XYZ file of C-alpha atoms in Angstrom:
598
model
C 0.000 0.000 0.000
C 1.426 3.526 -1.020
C 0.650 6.155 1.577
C -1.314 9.291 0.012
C 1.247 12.264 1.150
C -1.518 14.231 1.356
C -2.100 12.667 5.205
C 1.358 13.542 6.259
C 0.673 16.982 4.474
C -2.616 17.817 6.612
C -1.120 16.262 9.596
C 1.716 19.383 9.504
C -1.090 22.048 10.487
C -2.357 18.671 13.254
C -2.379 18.952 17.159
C 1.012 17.382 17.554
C 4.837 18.375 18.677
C 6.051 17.808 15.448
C 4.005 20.105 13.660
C 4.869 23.351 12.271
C 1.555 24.732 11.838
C 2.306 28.463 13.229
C 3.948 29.869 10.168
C 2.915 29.983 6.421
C 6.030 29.706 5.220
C 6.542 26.002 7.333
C 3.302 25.164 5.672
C 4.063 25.941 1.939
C 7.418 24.118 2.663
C 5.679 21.245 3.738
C 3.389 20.789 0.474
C 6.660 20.829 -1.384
C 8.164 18.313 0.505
C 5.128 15.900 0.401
C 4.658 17.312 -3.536
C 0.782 17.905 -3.013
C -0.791 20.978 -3.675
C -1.052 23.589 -1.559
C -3.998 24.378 0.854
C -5.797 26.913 -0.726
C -8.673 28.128 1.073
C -10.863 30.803 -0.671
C -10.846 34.553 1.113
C -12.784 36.801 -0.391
C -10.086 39.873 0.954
C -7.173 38.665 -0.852
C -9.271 39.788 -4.207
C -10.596 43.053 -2.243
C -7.052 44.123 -0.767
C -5.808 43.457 -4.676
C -8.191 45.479 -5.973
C -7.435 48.393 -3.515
C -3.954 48.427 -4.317
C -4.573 48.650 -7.965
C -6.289 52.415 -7.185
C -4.305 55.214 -8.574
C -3.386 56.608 -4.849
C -3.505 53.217 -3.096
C -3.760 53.410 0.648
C -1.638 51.350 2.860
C -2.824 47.907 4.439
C -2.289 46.731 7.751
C -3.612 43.310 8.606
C -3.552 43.126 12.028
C -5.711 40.761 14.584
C -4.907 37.259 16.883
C -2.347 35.242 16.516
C -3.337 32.722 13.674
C -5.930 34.635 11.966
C -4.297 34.135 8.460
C -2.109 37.715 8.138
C 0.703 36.252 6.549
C -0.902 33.479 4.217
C -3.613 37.094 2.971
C -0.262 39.004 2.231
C 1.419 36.294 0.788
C -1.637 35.839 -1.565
C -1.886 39.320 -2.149
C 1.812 39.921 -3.685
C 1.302 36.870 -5.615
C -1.945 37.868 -7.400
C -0.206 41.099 -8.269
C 3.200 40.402 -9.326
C 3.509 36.534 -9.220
C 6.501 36.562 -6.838
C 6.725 33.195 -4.508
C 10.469 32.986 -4.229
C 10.835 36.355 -2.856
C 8.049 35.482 -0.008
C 9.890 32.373 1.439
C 13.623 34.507 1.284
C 14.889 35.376 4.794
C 13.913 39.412 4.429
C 11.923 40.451 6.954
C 11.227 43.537 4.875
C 11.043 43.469 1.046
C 9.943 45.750 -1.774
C 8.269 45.298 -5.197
C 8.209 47.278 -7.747
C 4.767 47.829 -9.251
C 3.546 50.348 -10.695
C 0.480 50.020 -13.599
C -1.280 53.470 -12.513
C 1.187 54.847 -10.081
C 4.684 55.238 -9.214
C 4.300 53.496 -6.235
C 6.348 50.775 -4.580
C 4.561 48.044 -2.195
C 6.813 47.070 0.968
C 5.701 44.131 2.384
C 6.498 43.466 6.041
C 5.643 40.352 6.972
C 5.419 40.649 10.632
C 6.387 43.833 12.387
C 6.823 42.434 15.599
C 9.714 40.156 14.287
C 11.874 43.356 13.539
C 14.710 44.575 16.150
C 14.086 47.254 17.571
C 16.603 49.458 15.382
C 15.041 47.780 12.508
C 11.763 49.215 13.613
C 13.216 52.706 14.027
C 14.713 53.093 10.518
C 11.335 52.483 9.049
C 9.559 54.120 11.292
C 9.023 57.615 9.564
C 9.010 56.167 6.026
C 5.749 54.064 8.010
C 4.673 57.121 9.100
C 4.647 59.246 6.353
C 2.856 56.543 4.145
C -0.017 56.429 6.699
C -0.354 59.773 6.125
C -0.501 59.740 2.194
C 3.251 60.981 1.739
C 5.702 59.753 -0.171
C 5.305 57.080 -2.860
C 6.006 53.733 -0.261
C 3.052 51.737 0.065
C 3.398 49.564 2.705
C 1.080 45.802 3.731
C 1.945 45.073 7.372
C 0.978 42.405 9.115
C 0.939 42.384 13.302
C -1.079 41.285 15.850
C -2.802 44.372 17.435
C -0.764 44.838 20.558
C 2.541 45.102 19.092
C 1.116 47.144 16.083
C -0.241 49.585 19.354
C 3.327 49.248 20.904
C 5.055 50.269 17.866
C 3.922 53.864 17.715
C 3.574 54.502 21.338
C 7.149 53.794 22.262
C 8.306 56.516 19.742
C 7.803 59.654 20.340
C 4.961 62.418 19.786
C 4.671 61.314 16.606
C 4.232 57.805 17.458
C 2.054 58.659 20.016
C -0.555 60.525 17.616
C -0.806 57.558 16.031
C -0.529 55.254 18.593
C -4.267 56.711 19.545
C -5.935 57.266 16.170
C -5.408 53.329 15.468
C -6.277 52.760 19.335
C -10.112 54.433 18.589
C -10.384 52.760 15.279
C -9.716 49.143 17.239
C -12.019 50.084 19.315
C -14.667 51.288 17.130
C -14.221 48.914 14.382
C -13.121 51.227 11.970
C -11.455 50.556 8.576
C -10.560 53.920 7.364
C -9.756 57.934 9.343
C -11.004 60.610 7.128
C -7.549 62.372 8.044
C -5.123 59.226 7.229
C -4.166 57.099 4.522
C -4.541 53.354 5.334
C -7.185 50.965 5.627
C -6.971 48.791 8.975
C -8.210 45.529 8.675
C -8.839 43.728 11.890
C -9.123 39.934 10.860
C -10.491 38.666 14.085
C -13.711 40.333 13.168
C -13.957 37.968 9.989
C -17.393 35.660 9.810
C -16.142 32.663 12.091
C -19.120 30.713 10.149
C -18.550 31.727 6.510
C -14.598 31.007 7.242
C -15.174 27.632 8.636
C -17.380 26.452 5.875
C -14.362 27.893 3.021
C -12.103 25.605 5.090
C -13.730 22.399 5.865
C -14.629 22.799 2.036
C -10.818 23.505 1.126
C -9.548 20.456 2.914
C -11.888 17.930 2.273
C -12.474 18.792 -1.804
C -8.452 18.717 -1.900
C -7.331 17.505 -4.827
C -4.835 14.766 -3.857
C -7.760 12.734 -2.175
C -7.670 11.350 -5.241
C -4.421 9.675 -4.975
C -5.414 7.119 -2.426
C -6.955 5.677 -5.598
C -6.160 1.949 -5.790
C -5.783 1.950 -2.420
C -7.344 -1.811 -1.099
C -8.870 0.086 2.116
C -10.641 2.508 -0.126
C -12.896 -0.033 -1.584
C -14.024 -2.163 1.378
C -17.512 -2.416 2.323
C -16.994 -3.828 5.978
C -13.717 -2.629 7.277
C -13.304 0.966 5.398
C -10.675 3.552 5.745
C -11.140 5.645 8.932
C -9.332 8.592 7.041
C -12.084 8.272 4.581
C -14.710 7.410 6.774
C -14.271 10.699 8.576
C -14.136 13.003 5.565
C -17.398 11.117 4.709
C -18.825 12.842 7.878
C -17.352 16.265 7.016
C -18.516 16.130 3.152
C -22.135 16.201 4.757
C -23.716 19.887 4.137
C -27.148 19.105 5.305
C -28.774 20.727 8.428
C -28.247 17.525 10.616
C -24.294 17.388 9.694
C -21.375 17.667 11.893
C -20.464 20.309 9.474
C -23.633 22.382 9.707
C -23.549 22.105 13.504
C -20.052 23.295 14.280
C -20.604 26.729 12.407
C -23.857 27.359 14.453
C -21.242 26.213 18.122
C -18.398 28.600 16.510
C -20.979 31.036 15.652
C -22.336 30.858 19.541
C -18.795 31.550 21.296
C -17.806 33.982 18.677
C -20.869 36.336 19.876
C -20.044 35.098 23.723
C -16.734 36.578 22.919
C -14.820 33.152 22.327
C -12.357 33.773 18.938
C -11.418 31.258 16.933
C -8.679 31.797 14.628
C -7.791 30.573 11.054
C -5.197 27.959 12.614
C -7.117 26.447 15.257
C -10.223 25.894 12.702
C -7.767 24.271 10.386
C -6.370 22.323 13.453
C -9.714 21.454 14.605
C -10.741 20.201 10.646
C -7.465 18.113 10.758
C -8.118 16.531 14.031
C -11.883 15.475 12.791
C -10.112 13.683 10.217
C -7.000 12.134 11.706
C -7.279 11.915 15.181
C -6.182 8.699 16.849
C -6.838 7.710 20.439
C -4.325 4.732 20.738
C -1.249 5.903 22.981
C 1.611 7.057 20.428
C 1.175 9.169 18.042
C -1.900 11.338 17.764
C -2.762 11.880 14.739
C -3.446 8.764 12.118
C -1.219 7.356 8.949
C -2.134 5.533 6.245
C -0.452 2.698 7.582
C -2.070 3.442 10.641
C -5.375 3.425 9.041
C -4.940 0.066 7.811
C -4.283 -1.544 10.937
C -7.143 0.164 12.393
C -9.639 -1.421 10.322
C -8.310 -4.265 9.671
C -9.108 -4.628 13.975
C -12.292 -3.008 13.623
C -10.638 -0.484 16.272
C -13.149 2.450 15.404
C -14.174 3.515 18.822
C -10.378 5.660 18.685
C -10.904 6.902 15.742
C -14.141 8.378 16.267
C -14.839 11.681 14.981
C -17.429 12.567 17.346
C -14.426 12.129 20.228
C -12.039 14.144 17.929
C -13.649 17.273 17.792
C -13.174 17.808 21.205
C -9.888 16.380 21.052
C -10.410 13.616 23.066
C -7.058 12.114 21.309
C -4.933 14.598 23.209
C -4.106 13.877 26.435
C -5.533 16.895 29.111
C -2.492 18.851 29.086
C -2.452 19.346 25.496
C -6.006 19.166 24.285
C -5.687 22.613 26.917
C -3.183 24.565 24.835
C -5.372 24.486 21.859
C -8.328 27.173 21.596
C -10.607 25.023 19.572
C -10.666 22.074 22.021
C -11.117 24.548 24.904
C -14.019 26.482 23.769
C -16.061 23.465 22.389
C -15.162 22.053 25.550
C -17.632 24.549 27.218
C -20.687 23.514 25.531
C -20.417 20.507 27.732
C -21.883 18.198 24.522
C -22.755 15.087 25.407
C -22.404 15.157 29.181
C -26.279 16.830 29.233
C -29.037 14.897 28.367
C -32.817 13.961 29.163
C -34.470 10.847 29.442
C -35.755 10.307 25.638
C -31.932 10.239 23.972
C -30.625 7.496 26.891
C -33.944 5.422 26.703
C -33.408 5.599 22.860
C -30.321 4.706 22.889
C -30.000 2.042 25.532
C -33.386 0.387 23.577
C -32.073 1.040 19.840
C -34.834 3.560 18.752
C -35.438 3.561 15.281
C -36.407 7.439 15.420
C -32.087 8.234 16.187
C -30.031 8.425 13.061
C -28.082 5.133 12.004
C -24.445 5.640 11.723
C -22.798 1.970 10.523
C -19.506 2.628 11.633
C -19.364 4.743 14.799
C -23.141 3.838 15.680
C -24.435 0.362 16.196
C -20.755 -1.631 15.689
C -18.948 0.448 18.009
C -21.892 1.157 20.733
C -23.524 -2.007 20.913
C -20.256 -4.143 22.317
C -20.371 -1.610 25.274
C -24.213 -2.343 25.292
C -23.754 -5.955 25.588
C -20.821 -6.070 28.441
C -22.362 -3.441 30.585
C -26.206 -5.802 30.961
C -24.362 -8.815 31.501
C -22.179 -6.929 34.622
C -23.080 -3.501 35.257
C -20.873 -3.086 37.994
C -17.725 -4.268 36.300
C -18.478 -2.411 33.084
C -20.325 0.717 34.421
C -17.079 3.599 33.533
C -16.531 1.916 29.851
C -20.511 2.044 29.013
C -20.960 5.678 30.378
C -17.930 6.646 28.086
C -19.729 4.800 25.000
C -23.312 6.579 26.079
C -21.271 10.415 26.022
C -19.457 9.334 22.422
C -23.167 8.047 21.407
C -24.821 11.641 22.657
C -22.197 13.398 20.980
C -22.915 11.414 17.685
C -26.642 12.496 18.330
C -26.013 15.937 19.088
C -23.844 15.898 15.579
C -26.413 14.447 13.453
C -30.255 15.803 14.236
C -31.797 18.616 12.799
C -32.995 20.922 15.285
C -35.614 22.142 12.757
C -37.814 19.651 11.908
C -41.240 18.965 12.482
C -41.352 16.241 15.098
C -38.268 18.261 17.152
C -40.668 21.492 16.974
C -43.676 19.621 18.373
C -41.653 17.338 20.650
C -38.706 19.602 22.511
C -37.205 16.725 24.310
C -35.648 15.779 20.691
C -33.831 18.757 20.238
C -30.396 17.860 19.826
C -29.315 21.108 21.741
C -30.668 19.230 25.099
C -27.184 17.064 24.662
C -25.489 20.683 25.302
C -25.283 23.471 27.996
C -27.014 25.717 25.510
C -30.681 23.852 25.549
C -31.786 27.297 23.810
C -29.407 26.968 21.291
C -31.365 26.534 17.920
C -33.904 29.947 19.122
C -30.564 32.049 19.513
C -29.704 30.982 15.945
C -32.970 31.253 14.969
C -32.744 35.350 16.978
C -29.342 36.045 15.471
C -30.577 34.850 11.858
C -33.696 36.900 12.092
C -31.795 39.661 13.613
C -28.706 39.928 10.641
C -31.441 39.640 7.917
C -33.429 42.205 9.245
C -36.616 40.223 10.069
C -39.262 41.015 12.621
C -38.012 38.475 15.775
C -41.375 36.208 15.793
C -43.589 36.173 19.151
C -42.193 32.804 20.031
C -39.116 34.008 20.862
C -39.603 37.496 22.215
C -42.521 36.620 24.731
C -40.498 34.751 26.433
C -37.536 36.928 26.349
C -39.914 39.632 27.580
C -40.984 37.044 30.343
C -37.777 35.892 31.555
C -36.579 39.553 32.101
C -39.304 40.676 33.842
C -38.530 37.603 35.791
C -34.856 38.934 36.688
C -35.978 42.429 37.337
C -38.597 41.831 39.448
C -38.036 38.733 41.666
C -41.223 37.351 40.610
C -41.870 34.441 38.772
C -44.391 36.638 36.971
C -46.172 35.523 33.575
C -46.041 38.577 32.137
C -44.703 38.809 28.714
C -47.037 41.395 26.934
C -45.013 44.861 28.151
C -41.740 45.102 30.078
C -41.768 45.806 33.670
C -38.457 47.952 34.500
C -37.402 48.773 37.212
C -34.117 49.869 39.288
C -31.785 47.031 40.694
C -33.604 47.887 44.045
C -36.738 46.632 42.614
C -37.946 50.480 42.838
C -40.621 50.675 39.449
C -39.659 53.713 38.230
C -43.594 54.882 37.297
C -46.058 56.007 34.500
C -43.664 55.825 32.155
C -43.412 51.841 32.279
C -44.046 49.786 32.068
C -43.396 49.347 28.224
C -46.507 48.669 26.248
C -45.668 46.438 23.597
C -47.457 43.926 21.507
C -44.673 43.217 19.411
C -40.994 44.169 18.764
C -40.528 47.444 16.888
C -43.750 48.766 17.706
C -43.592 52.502 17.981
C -46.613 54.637 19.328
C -45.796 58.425 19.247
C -44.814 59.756 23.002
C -44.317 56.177 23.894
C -40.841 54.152 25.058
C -40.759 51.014 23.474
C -37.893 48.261 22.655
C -36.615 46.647 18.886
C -34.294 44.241 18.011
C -31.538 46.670 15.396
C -30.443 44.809 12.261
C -26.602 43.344 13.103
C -24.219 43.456 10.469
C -22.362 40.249 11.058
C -23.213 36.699 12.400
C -20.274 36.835 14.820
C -21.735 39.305 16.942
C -24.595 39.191 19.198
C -28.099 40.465 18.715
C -29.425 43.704 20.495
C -32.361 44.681 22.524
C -32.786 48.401 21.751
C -34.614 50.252 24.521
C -35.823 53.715 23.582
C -36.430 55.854 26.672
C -40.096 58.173 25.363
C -38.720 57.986 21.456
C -35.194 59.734 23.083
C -33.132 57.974 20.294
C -29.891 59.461 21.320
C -31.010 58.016 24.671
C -30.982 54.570 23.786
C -30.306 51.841 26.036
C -28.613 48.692 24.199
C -28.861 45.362 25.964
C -26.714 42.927 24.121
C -28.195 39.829 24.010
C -24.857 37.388 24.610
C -25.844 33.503 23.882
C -25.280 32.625 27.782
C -27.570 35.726 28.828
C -30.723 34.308 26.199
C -29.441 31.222 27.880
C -30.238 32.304 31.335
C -33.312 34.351 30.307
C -35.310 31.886 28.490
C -34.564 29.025 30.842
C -35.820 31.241 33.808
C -38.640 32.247 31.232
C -39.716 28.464 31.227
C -39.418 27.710 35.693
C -35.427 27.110 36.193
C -33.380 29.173 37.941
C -29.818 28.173 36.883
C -27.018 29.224 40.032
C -24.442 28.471 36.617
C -25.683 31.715 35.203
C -27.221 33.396 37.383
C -23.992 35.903 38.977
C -22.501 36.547 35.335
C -26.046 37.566 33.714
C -27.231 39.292 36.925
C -24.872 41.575 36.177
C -25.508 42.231 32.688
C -29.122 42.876 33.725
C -28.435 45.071 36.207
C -26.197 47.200 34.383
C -29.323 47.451 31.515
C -31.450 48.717 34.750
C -28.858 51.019 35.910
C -28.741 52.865 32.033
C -32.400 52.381 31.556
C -33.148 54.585 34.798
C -30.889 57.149 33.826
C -31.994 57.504 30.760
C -35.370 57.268 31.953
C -34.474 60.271 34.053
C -32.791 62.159 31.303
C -36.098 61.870 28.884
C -38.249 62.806 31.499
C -37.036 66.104 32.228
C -38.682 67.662 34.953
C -41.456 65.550 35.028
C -40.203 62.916 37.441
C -42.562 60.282 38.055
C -43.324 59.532 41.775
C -41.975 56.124 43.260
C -44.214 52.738 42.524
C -44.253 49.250 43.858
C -44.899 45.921 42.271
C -47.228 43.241 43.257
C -48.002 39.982 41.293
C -51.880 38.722 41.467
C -51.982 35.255 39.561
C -48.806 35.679 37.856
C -49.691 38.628 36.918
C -47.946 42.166 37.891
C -49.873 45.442 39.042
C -48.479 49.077 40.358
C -49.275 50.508 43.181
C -48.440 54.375 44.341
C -45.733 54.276 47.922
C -48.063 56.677 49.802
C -45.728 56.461 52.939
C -43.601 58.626 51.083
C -44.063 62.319 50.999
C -42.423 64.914 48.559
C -40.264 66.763 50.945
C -38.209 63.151 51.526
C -36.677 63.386 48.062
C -37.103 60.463 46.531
């Protein structure tokens, strides 16, 4: 059997010692070694950053962001689109020019990682830098650096540094791209589509070309003991909503908006590990040969690609050091559950998806040793049931008909984010710029009232505000609202604003008596629509409870003073709450007179 290089070419961006998957330049050098071709995944700014360059005054780049984020490999593509010049990006200059100049006399420096320089390096570029940002001289320059050091670089020189230092500061900050009063475009790639980028490289690794090479291969064709390298791209071709695929950009798309960034590398890592990962002691990451012996023993319980996405073929320490593992880690999949996924699994429903390989044949000899002696087989059966979960939580379609009328089947009940599929559901409506149906804002509306006023009210018609002292503020609330976006002249009412990426997190706009430059902004952070709509529907989860207790009583704390502010002079006089039924009513504090100064 001949080995496809294209294993050993993956494996180089892989969770292991070996690898030299934090530079580019290790990464092209390792598709010419293994003579496949390299990994080219499609970015949509490597075209726009051309075209920008190709103006007659073209501004400066700076590609800046994490470590990992794809800087280097975007300016790398970038020269080569425009002048075809690979040798010169793998030579040892830190700093080199090119000469191009179709409707300007300009020349393109490329630096391909500022922080790399020495610090004299950095000072004898330093006003030729300068002046470029500022649209002098006939230097354009593409730098790539992660933000801090691009921040450190002007602030530790001078006044002039310094000026810079907190123009680019405010446009971090503020997400900006371009300063009226400068000459650069700054392009934060951190603040790329996690979703979108994850799709263009699951797509660009498993449609590689050299897949094609394990042709002839005898593992390839067998019907009974496949290839587990091929078995797992199998589960990664799938596009369909109940696909591992499908389900991982909805998880990357949740931590992205909880503030959880993924770069470039670790989602390549994390494809890689889907596909290769090995759980025998060794190596951790599979061969061909490997492969072979692996199926050849019907050993596909350690090559499971359910484990491997949470890199359950790294050993703690090191499944720790790498981001991906870490934050799907914290969904907790497969370690939640309910009663209708163990029953059907421990009684072989034929409602669950069938999976041949990493179903039935691995599950069912775990099945069989565990009713014959629980006691003795109790840790090894509880391991198969969380791989079997996983699988589940993988491979379901949260939007079906019989998961809509029957909750218990949503697959998001194998997570920590049982609400999962209605914050997708928010954030889709949300970037589109759809009304946010009833289903989801009533109880939104309910849970909050919930939080602000310590009641397990049922309320979810209007929103009941009131201070973090419980103090309703008065005839200004509460907010009368049928549905979100509902505006009645004189009135304060809340909306859900159009976001502009899926990354970030939808917003609950408050508008204080149609004050719009009083608006209040709750930012509605997966694990807060978490802890809202599960204490809209009776729990009251201690997990969430201190970190979103906080976010809501910051919202109060805004919402009064704007309140305040859009009220003017007209101060309405202290009310109290009181739930009837469920229900909440307002009552005047009589006890308290003017003079006491509310």
């Amino acid at each position: 059997m001949t080995p496809n290089p294209l294993v050993e070419f993956l494996a180089s961006y892989g969770p292991q010692a070996s690898s030299n998957n934090l530079y580019d330049e290790f990464v092209v050098n390792a598709a010419q070694k293994t003579g496949c071709a390299p990994l080219e995944i499609e970015q949509p700014l490597i075209d726009q950053v051309i075209k920008w360059l190709q103006e007659l005054s073209p501004k400066s780049i700076i590609l800046t962001g994490t470590a990992g984020d794809g800087k280097t490999y975007t300016a790398r593509r970038v020269m080569e689109g425009i002048v075809d010049s690979g040798k010169a990006w793998g030579s040892t200059e830190k700093i080199f020019e090119v000469a191009y100049s179709p409707a300007s006399q300009h020349t393109l420096c490329f630096i391909k990682d500022l922080s790399e320089l020495k610090e004299s390096e950095k000072d004898d570029v330093f006003n030729d830098i300068c002046d470029a940002l500022a649209g002098k001289g006939h230097n354009t320059y593409i730098i790539c650096v992660n933000d801090g050091h691009l921040l450190k670089f002007f602030r530790d020189r001078g006044e002039k540094g310094r000026v810079l230092h907190q123009r680019i500061a405010s446009m971090l900050r503020n997400d900006q791209q371009l300063d009226d009063d400068l000459h650069f475009r700054l392009i934060n790639m951190s603040r790329q589509s996690h979703r979108d980028l994850f799709e263009r490289i699951v797509e660009a690794i498993v449609s590689h070309s050299d897949w094609e090479k394990c042709h002839g291969c005898p593992v390839l064709t067998s019907q009974e003991q496949p290839c587990p390298i091929r078995k797992n791209r199998d589960v990664l071709l799938q596009k369909d909503p109940a696909s591992m695929r499908a389900r991982l950009k909805d998880m990357i798309r949740i931590a992205a908006a909880d503030g959880e960034h993924l770069s470039v590398r670790q989602l390549i890592l994390l494809t890689v590990n889907i596909l290769l990962g090995d759980q025998k002691p060794g190596k951790e990451l599979l061969t061909c040969h490997k492969a072979k012996n692996r199926a050849s023993r019907n050993e596909y319980n350690v090559t499971n690609p359910y484990a491997n996405v949470f890199g359950e073929n790294l050993g703690e320490r090191q499944r720790k050091q790498y981001g991906a593992f870490s934050v799907l880690g914290e969904f907790g999949v497969g370690y939640e559950t309910n009663n209708f996924f163990d029953h059907s699994l421990l009684w072989s429903s034929s409602c669950l998806p069938v999976d041949d390989i990493y179903g039935d044949r691995i599950f069912s000899v775990y099945l069989k040793d565990y009713r014959e002696d629980p006691s003795e087989n109790a840790y090894r059966f509880r391991r198969a049931m969380l791989e079997q979960r996983r699988r589940l939580f993988f491979s379901l379609d949260s939007d079906v008909a019989n998961v809509r009328d029957e909750p218990r089947q949503n697959p998001w009940n194998l997570s920590v984010f049982k609400y999962g599929a209605t914050y997708i559901e928010l954030a889709n409506q949300a970037i589109n710029t759809k009304p946010i149906p009833l289903s989801i804002v009533k109880p939104l509306i309910r849970g909050l009232n919930r939080m602000m006023v310590g009641e397990m009210t049922i309320a979810d018609d209007r929103l009941w505000l009131t201070e973090p002292s419980g103090v309703y503020l008065g005839q200004a609330v509460p907010l009368l609202i049928t549905h979100a976006g509902r505006k009645v002249d004189g009135t304060t009412y809340i909306s859900f604003p159009t976001i502009e990426e899926d990354g970030k997190a939808p917003i609950l706009r408050l508008t204080p008596l149609q004050r719009e430059d009083l608006a209040v902004d709750l930012h509605l952070r997966p694990t807060l629509v978490e802890c809202i709509l599960r204490i809209a529907h009776g729990a009251m989860p201690a997990s969430f409870s201190s970190e979103c207790r906080r976010d809501i009583e910051r919202f109060q704390l805004k919402v009064a003073t704007a309140m305040n502010q859009a009220s003017g002079e007209h101060q309405p006089q202290p009310q109290e709450i009181s739930m009837i039924a469920g229900r909440l009513q307002n009552h005047p504090i009589t006890a308290l007179t003017e003079e006491e100064g509310w």
